[in-house]
XYZ file of N, CA and C in Angstrom:
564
model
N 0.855 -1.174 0.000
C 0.000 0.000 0.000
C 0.897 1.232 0.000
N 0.566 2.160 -0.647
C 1.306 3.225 -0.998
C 1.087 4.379 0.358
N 2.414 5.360 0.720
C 1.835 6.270 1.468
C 0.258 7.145 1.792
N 0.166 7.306 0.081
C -0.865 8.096 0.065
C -2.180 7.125 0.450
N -2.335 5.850 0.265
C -3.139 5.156 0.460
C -3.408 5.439 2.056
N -2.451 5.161 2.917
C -2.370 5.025 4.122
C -3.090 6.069 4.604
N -2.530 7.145 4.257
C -2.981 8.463 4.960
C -4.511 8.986 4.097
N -5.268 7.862 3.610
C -6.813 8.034 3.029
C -6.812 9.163 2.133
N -5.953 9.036 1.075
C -5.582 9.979 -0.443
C -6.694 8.764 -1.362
N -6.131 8.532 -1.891
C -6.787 7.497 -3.072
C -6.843 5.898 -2.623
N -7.817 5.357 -3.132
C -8.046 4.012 -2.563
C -8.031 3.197 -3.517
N -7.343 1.507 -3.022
C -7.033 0.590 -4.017
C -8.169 0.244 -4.221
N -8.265 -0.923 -5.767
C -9.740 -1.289 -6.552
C -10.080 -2.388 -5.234
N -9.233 -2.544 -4.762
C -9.867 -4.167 -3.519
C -11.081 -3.216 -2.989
N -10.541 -2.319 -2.161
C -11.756 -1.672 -1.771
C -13.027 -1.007 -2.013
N -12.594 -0.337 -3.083
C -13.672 -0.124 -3.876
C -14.601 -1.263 -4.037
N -14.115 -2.376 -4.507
C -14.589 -3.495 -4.869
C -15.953 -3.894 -4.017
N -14.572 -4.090 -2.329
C -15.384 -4.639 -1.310
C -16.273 -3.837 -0.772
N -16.264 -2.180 -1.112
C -17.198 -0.896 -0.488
C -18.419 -1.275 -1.277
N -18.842 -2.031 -2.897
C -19.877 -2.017 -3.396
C -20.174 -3.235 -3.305
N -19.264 -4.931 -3.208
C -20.201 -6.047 -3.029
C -20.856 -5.830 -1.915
N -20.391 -5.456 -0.785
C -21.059 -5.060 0.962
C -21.798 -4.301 0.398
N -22.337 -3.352 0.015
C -23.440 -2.120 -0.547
C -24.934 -2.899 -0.846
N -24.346 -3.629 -2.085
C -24.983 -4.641 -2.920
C -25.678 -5.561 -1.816
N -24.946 -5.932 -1.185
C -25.365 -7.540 -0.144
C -26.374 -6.706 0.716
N -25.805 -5.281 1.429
C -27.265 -5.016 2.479
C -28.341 -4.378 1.590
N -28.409 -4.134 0.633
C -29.615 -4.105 -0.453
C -30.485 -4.824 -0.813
N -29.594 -6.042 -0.891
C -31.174 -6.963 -0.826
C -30.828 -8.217 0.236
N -30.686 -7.722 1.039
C -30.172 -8.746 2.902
C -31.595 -8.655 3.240
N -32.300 -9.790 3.976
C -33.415 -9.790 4.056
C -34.017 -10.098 5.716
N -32.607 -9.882 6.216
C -32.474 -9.303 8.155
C -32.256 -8.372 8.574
N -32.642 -7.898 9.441
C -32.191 -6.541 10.016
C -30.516 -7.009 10.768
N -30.102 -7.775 10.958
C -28.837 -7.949 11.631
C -27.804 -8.484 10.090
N -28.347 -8.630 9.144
C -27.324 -9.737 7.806
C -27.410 -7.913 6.826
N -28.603 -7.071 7.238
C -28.513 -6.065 6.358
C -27.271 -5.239 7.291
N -27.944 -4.512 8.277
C -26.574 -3.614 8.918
C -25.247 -4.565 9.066
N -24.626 -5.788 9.004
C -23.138 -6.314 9.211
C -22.695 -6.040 7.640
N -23.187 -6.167 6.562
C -23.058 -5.970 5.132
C -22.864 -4.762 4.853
N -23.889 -3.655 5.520
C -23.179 -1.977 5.268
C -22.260 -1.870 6.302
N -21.802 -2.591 7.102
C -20.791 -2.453 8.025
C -19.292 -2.498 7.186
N -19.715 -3.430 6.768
C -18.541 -4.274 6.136
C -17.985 -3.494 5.015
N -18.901 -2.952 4.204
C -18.781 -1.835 2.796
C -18.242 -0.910 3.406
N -18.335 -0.349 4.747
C -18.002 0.749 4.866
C -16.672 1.001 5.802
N -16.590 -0.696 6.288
C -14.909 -0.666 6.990
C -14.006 -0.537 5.606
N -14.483 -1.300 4.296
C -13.437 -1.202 3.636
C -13.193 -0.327 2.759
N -14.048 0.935 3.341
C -13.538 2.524 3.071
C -12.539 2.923 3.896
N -12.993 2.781 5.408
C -12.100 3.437 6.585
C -12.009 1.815 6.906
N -10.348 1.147 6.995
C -10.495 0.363 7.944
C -10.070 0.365 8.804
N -9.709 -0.007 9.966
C -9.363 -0.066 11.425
C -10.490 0.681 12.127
N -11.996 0.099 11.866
C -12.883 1.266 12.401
C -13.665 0.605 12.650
N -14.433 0.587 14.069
C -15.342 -0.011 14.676
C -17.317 0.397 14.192
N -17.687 0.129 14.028
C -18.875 0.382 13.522
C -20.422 -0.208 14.410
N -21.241 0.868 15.172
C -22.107 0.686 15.366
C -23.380 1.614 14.788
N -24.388 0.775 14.902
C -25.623 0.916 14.034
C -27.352 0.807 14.723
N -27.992 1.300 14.603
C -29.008 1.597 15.661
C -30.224 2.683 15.361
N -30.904 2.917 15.292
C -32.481 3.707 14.883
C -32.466 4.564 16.245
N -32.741 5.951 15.841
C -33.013 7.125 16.980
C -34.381 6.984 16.503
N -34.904 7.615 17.719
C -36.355 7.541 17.324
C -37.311 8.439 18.598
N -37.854 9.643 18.086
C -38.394 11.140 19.183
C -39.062 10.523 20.182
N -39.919 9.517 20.015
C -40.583 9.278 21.311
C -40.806 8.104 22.120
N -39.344 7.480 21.877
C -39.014 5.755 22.521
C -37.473 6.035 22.266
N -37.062 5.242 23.510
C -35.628 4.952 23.264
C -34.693 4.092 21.964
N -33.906 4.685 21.647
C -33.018 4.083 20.385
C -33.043 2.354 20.461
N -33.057 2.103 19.560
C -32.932 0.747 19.087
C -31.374 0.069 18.576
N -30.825 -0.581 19.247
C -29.237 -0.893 19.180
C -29.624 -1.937 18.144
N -28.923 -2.292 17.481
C -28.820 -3.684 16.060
C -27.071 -4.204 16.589
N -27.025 -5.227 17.265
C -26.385 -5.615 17.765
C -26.190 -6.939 16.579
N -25.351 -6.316 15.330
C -25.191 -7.386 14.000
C -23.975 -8.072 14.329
N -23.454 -7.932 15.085
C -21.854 -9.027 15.369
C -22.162 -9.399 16.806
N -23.042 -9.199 17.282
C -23.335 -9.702 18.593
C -23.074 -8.994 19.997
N -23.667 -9.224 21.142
C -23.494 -8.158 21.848
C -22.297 -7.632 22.854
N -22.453 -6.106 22.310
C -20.997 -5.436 22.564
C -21.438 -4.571 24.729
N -20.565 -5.106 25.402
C -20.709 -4.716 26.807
C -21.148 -3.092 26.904
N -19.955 -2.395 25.541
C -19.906 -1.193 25.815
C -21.294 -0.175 25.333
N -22.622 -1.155 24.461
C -23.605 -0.711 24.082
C -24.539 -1.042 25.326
N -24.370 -1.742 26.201
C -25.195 -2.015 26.910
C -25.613 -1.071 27.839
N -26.637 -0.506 28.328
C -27.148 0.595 28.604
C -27.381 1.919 28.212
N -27.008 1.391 26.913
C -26.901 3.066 25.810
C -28.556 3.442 25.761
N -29.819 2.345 25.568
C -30.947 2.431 25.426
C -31.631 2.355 26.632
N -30.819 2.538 27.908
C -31.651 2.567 29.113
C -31.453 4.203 29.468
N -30.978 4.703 28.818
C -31.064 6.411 29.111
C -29.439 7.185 28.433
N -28.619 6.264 28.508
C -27.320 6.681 28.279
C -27.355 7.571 27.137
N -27.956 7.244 26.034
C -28.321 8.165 24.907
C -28.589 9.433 24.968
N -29.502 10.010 25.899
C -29.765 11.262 26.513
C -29.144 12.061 26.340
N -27.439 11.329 26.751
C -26.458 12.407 26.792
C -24.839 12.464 26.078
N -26.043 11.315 24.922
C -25.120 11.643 23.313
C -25.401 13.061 22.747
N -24.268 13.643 22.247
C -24.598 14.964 21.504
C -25.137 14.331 20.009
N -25.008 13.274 19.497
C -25.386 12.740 18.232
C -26.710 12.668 18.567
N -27.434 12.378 19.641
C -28.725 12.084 19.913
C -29.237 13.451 19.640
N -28.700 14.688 20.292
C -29.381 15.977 20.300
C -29.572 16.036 19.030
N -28.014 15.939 18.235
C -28.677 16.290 16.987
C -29.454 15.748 16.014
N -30.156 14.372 16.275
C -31.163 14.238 15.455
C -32.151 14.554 15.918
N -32.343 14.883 17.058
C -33.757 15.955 17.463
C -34.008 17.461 16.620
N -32.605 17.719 16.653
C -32.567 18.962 15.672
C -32.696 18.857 14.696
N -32.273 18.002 13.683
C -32.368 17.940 12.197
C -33.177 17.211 11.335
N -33.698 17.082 10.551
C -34.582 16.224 9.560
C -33.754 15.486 8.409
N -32.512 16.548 8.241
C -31.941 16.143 6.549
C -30.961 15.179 7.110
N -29.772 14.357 6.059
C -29.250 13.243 6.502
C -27.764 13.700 5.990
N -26.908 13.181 6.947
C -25.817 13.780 6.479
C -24.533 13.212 7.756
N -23.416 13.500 7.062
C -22.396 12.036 8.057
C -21.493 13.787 8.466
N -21.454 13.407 9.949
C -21.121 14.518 10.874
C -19.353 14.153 11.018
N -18.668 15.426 11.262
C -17.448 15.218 11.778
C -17.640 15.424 12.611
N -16.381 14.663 13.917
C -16.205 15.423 15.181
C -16.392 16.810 15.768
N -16.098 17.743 14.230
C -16.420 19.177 14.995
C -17.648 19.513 15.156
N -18.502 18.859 14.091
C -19.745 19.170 14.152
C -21.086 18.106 15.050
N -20.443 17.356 15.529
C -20.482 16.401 16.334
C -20.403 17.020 18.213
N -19.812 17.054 18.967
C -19.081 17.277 19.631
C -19.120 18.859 20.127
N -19.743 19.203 21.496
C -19.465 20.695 21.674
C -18.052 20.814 21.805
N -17.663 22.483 22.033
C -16.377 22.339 22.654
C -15.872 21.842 23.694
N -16.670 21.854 24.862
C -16.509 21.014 26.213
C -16.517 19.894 26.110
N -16.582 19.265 25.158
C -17.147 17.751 25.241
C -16.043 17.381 25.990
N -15.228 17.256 26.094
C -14.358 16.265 27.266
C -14.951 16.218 28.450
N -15.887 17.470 29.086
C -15.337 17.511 29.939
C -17.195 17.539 30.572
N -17.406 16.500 29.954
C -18.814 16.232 29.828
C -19.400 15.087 30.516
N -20.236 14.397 31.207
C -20.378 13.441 31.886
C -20.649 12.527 30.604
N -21.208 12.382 29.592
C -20.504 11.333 28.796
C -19.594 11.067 28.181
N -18.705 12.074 28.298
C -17.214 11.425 28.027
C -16.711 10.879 28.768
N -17.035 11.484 29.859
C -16.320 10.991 31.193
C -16.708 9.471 31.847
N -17.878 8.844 31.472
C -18.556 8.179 32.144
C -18.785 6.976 30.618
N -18.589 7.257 29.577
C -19.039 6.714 28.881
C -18.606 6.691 27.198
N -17.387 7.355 27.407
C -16.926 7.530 25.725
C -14.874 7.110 26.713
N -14.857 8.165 27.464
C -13.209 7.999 27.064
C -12.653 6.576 27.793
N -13.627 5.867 28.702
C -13.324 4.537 28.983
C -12.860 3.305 28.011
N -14.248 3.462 26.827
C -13.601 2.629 25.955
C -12.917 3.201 25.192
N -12.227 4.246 25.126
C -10.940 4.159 24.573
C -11.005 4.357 23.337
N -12.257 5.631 22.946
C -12.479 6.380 21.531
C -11.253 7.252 21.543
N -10.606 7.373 20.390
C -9.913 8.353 19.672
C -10.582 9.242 18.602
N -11.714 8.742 17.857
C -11.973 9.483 16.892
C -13.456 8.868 16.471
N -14.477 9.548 16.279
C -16.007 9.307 15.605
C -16.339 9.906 14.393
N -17.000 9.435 13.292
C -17.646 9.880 12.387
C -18.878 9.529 12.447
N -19.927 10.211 12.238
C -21.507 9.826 12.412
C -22.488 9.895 11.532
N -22.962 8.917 10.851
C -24.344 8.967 9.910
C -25.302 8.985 10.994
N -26.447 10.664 10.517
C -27.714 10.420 10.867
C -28.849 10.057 9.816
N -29.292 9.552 9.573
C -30.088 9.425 8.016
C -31.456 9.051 7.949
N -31.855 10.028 7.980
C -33.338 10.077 8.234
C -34.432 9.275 7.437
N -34.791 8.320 7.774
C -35.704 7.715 7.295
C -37.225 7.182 6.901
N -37.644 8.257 8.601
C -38.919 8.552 8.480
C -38.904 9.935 8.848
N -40.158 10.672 9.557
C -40.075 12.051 10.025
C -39.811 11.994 11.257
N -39.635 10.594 12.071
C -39.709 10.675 13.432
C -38.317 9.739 13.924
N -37.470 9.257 12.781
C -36.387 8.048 13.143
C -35.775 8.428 11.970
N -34.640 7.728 12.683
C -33.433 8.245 11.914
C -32.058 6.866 12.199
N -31.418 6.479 10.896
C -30.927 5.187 11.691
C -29.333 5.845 11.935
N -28.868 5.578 12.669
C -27.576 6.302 13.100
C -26.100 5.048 12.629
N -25.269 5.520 11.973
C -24.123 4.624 11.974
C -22.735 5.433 12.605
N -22.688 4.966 13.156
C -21.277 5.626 14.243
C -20.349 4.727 13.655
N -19.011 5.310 13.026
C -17.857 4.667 12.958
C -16.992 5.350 13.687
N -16.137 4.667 14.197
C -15.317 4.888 15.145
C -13.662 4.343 15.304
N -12.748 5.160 16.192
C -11.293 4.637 16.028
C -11.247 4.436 18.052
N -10.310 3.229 17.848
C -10.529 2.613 19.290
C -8.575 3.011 18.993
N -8.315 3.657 20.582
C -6.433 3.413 20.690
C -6.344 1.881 20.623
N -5.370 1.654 19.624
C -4.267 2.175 19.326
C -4.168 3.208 17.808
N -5.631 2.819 17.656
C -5.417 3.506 16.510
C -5.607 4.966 15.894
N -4.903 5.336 15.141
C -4.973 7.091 14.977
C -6.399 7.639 14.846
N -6.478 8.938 14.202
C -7.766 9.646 14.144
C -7.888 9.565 12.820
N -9.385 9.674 12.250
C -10.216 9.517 10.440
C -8.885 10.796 10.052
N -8.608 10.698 8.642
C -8.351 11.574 8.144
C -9.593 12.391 7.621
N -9.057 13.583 6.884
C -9.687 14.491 6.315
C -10.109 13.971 4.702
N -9.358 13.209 4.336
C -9.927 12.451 3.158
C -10.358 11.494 3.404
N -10.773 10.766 4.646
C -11.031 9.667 4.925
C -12.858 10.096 5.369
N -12.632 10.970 6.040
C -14.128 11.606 5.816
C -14.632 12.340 4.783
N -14.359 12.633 3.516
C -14.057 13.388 2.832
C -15.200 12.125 1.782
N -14.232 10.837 1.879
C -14.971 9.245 0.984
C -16.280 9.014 2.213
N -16.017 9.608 3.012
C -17.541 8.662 3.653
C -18.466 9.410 3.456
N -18.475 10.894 3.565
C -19.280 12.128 3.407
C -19.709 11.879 1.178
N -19.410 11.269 0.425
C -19.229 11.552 -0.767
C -20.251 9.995 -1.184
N -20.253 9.261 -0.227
C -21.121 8.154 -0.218
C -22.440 7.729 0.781
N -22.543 9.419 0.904
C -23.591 9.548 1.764
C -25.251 9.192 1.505
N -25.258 9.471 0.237
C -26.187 9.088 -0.466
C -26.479 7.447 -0.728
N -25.692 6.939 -0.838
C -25.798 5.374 -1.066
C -26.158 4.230 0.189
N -25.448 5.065 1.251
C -25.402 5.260 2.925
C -26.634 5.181 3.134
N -27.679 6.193 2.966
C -28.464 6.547 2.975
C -30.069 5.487 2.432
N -29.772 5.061 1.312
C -30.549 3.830 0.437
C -30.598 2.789 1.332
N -29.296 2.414 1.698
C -28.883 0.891 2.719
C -29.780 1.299 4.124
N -30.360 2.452 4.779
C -30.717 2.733 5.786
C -32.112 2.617 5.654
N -32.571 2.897 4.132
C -34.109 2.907 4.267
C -34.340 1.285 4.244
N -33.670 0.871 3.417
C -34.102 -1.057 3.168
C -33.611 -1.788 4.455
N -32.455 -1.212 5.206
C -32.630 -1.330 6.532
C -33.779 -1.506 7.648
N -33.914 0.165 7.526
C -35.396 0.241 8.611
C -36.127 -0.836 8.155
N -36.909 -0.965 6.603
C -37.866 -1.392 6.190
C -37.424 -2.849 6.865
N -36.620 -3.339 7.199
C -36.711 -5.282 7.945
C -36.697 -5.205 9.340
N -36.711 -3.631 9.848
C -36.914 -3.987 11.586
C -38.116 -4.181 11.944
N -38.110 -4.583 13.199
C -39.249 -5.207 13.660
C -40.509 -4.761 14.098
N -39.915 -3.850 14.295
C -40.683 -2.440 14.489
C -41.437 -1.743 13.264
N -41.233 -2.168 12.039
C -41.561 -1.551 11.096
C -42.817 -0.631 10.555
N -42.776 0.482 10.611
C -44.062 0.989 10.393
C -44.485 1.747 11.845
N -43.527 1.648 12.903
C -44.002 2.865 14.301
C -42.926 3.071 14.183
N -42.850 4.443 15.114
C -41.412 4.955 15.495
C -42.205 4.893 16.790
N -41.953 4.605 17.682
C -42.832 4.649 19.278
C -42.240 3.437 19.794
């Protein structure tokens, strides 16, 4: 792999490759857990070394975790209130349109120094978040958090640059998503 590769300049055809069979596969995946591990998968092999969780916000019931690789300790209690005091949560209260957030726009300035960082982000050992909110109905929105765990560095600027540019496609995989949860048809 070439420098520029490394530092998320231009990307080899493997990935490309593997960013559209994974695309393809949660398109017509016919689980809610076989659809989100498939856009998981498309979208590590944009950013890889990146942890990926996936989950439905929703205004008047607590978020819905999709626990597609099985269950992670550090999601556990995110839907018993912990969410509250995601700033990603605020902002899909605020917004309607769909669109993959950077850290700055993510993140107040205090955020360190915030009881969920403190209590609930810098434990496990985040270095860096990128966030799809993608609105799918008027009242839910399915959220994909990718993420960098130490040891590993922070997204580049071209590395968000390819995820922000496939936002739209992002976006498709979220509606045929929703459409296999179980829930289908309430946000409540």
């Amino acid at each position: 792999m070439t420098e520029k590769n490394k530092k998320g300049g231009s990307m080899p055809l493997d990935g490309v490759a593997a960013w559209s069979r994974n695309l393809a596969a949660s398109l017509t995946a016919t689980g809610m857990e076989e659809c989100a591990a498939r856009l998981a998968d498309g979208l590590t092999a944009l950013v890889p070394e990146t942890r990926i969780y996936i989950g439905l916000y929703r205004r008047a019931a607590p978020p819905i975790v999709i626990d597609f690789d099985g269950h992670d300790e550090w999601n556990h209690g995110y839907s018993d209130g912990k969410y509250l005091l995601d700033p990603t949560y605020d902002r899909f209260l605020a917004g309607k349109e769909s669109v993959c957030l950077s850290p700055k726009e993510i993140f107040p300035p205090d955020f360190r120094k915030s009881d969920y960082y403190i209590s609930y982000y810098r434990p496990y050992g985040m270095v860096d978040e990128i966030c799809y909110l993608l609105h799918v109905e008027p009242d839910a929105a399915i959220y994909v958090s990718l993420m960098r765990l130490a040891p590993a560095t922070a997204f580049t600027a071209a590395q968000f640059r390819r995820l922000d540019a496939v936002l739209h496609a992002v976006e498709t995989a979220a509606v045929h998503l929703r459409a296999q949860m179980p829930d289908r048809g309430t946000s409540d």
